[in-house]
PDB file of C-alpha atoms in Angstrom:
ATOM      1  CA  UNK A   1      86.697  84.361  85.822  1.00 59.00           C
ATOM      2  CA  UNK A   2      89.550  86.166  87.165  1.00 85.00           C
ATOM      3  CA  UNK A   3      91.607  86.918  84.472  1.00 89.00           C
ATOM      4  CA  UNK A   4      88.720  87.562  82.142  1.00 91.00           C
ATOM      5  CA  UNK A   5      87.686  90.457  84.740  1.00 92.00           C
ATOM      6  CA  UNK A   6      91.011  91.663  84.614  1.00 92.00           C
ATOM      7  CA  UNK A   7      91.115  92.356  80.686  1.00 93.00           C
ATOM      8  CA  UNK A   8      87.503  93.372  81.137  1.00 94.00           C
ATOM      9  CA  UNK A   9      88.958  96.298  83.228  1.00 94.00           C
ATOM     10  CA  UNK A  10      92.265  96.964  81.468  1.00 94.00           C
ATOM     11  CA  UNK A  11      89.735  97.166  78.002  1.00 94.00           C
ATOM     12  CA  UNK A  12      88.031  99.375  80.242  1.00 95.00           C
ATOM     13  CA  UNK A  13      91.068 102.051  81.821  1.00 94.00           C
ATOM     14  CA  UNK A  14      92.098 101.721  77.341  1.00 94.00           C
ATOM     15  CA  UNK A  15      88.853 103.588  76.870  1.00 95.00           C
ATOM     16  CA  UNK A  16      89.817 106.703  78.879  1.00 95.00           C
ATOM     17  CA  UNK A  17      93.355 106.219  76.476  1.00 94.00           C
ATOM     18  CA  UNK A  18      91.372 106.129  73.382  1.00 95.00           C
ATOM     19  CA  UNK A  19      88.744 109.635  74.369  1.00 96.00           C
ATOM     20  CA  UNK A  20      92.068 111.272  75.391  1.00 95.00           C
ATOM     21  CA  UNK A  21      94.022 110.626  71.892  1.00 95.00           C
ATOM     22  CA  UNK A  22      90.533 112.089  70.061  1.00 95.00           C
ATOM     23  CA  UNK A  23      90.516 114.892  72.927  1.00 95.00           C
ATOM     24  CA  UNK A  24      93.910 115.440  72.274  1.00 94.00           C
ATOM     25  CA  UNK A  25      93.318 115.423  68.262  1.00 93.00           C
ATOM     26  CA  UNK A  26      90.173 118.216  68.874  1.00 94.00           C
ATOM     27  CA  UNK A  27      91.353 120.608  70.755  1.00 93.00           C
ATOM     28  CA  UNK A  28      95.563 120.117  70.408  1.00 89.00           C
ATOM     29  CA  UNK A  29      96.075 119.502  73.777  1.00 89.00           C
ATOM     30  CA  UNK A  30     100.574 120.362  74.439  1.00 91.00           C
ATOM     31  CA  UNK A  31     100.254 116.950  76.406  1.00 91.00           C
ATOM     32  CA  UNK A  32     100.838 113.103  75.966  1.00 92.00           C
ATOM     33  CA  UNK A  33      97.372 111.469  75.514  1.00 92.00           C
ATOM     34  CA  UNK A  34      98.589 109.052  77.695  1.00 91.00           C
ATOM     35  CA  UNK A  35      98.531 111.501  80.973  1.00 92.00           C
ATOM     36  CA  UNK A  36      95.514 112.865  79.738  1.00 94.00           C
ATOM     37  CA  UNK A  37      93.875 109.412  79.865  1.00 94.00           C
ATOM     38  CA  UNK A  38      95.073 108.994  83.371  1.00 92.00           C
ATOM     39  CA  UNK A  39      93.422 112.555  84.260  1.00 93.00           C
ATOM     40  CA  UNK A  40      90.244 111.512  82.620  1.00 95.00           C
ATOM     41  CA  UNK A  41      90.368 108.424  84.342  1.00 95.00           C
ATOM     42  CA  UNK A  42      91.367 109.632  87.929  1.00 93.00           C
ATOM     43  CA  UNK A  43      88.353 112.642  87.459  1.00 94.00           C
ATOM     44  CA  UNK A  44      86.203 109.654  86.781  1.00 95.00           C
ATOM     45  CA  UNK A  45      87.154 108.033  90.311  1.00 93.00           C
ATOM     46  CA  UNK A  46      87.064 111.290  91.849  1.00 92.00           C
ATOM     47  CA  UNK A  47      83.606 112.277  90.793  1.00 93.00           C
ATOM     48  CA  UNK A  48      82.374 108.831  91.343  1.00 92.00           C
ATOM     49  CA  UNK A  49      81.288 108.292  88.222  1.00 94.00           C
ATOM     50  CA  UNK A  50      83.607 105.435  87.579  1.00 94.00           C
ATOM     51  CA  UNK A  51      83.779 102.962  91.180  1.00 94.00           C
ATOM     52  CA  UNK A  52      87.169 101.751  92.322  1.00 92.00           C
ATOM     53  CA  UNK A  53      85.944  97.950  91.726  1.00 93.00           C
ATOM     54  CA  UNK A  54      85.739  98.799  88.150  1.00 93.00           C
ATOM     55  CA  UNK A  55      89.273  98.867  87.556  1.00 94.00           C
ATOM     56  CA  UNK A  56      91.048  97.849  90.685  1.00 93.00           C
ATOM     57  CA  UNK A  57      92.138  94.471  89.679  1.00 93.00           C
ATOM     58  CA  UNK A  58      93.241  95.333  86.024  1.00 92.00           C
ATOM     59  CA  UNK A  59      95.232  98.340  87.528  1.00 91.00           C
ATOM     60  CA  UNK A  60      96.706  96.445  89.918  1.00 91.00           C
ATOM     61  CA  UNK A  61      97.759  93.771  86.957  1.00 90.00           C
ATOM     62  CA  UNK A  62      99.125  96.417  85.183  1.00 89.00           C
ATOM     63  CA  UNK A  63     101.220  97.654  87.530  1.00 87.00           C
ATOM     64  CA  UNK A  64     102.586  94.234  89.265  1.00 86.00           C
ATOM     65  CA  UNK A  65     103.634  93.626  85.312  1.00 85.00           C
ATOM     66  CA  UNK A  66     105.059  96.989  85.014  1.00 80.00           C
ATOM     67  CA  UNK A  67     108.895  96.197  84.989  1.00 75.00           C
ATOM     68  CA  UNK A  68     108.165  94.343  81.353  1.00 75.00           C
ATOM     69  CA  UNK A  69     106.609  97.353  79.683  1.00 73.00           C
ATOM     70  CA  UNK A  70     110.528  99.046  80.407  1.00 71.00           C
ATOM     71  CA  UNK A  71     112.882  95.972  79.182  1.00 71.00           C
ATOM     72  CA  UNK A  72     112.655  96.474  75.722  1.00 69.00           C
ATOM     73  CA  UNK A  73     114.001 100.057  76.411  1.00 65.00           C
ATOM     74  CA  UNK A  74     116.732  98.976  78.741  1.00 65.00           C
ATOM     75  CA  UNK A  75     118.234  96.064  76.316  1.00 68.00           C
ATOM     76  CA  UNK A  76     117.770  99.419  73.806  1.00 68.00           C
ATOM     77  CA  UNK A  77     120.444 100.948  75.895  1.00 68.00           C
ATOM     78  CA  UNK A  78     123.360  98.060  74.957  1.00 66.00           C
ATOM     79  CA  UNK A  79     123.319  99.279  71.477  1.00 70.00           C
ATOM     80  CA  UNK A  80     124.560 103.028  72.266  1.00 69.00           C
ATOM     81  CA  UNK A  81     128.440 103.218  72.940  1.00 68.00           C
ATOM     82  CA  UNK A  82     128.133 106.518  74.234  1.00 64.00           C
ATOM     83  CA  UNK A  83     126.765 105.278  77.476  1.00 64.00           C
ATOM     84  CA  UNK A  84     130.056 103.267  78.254  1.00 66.00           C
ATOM     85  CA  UNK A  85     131.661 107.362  78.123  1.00 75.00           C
ATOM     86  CA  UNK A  86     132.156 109.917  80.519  1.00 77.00           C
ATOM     87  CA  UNK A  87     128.460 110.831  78.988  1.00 78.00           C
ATOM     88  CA  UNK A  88     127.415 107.963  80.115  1.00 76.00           C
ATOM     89  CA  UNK A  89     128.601 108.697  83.457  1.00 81.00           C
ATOM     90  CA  UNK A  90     126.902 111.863  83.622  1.00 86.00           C
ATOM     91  CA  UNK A  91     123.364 110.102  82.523  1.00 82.00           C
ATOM     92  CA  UNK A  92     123.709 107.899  84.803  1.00 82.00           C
ATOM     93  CA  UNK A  93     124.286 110.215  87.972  1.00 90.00           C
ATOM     94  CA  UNK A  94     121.822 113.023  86.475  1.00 92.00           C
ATOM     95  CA  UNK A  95     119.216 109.565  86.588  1.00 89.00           C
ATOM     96  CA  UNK A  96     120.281 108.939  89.460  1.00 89.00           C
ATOM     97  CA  UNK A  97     119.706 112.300  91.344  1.00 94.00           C
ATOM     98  CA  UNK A  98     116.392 113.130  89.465  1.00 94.00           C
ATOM     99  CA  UNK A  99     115.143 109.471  90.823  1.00 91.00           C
ATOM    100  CA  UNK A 100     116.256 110.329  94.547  1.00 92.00           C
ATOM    101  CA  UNK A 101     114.335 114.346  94.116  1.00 95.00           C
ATOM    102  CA  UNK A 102     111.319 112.441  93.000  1.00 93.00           C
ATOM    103  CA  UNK A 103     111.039 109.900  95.207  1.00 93.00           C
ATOM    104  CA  UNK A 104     112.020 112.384  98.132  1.00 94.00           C
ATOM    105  CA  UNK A 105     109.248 114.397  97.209  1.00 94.00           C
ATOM    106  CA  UNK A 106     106.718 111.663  96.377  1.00 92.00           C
ATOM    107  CA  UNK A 107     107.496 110.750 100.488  1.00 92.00           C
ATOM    108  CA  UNK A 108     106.972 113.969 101.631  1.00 91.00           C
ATOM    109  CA  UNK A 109     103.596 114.543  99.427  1.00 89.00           C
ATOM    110  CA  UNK A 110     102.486 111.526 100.680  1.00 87.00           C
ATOM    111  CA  UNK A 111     103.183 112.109 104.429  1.00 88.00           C
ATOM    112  CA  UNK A 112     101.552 115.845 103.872  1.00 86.00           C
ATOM    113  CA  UNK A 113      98.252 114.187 103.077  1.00 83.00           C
ATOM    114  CA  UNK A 114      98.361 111.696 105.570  1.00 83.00           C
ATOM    115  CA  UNK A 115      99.023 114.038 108.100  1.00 85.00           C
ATOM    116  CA  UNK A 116      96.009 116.671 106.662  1.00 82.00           C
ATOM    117  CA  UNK A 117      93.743 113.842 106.850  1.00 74.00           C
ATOM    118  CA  UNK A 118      93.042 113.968 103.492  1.00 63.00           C
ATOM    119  CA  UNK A 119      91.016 110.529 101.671  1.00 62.00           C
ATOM    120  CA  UNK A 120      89.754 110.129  98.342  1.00 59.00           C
ATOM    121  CA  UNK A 121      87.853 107.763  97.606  1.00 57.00           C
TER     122      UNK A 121
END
């Protein structure tokens, strides 16, 4: 029964995907429909009208499987010579950098709101 609650739910956080691709088609939203799923979604938890049990366990899937959503992408990479190059080089350490500001500031946003107390749930 486990797994078939877990697609239940991941069916389920795909609906908020699907109202935010026609949402985006109405009203030409300048943003992925894939972030504005994820606001839909996380306005839904906020507001209670969606509970936490209703897509914990397919979230959680979906994010312990994460790292195979991005290997397609990263074999991609082999195929570009230009990433062997002093180019490359500078990719890499722009990557690099960008990763450390936002995990930097991920930490600090994170121990902000633990320190104001703040809890959503």
């Amino acid at each position: 029964m486990r797994i078939g609650t877990i697609i239940v739910q991941i069916l389920f956080i795909h609906l908020f995907l699907f109202l935010a691709i026609a949402l985006k088609q109405l009203f030409a939203i300048p943003l992925p429909a894939s972030i504005i799923g994820l606001v839909l979604l996380f306005l839904a938890l906020v507001l209670k009208i969606v509970k936490l049990e209703w897509v914990e366990k397919g979230a959680n899937w979906l994010m312990a499987e994460l790292l195979l959503f991005f290997i397609p992408s990263a074999v991609g990479i082999v195929n570009y010579n230009e990433i062997a190059s002093w180019q490359g080089v500078q990719i890499v350490i722009i990557i690099g950098i960008s990763t450390f500001i936002v995990m930097s500031l991920t930490a600090f946003i994170a121990d902000w709101i633990e320190k104001k107390g703040v809890h959503v749930e």
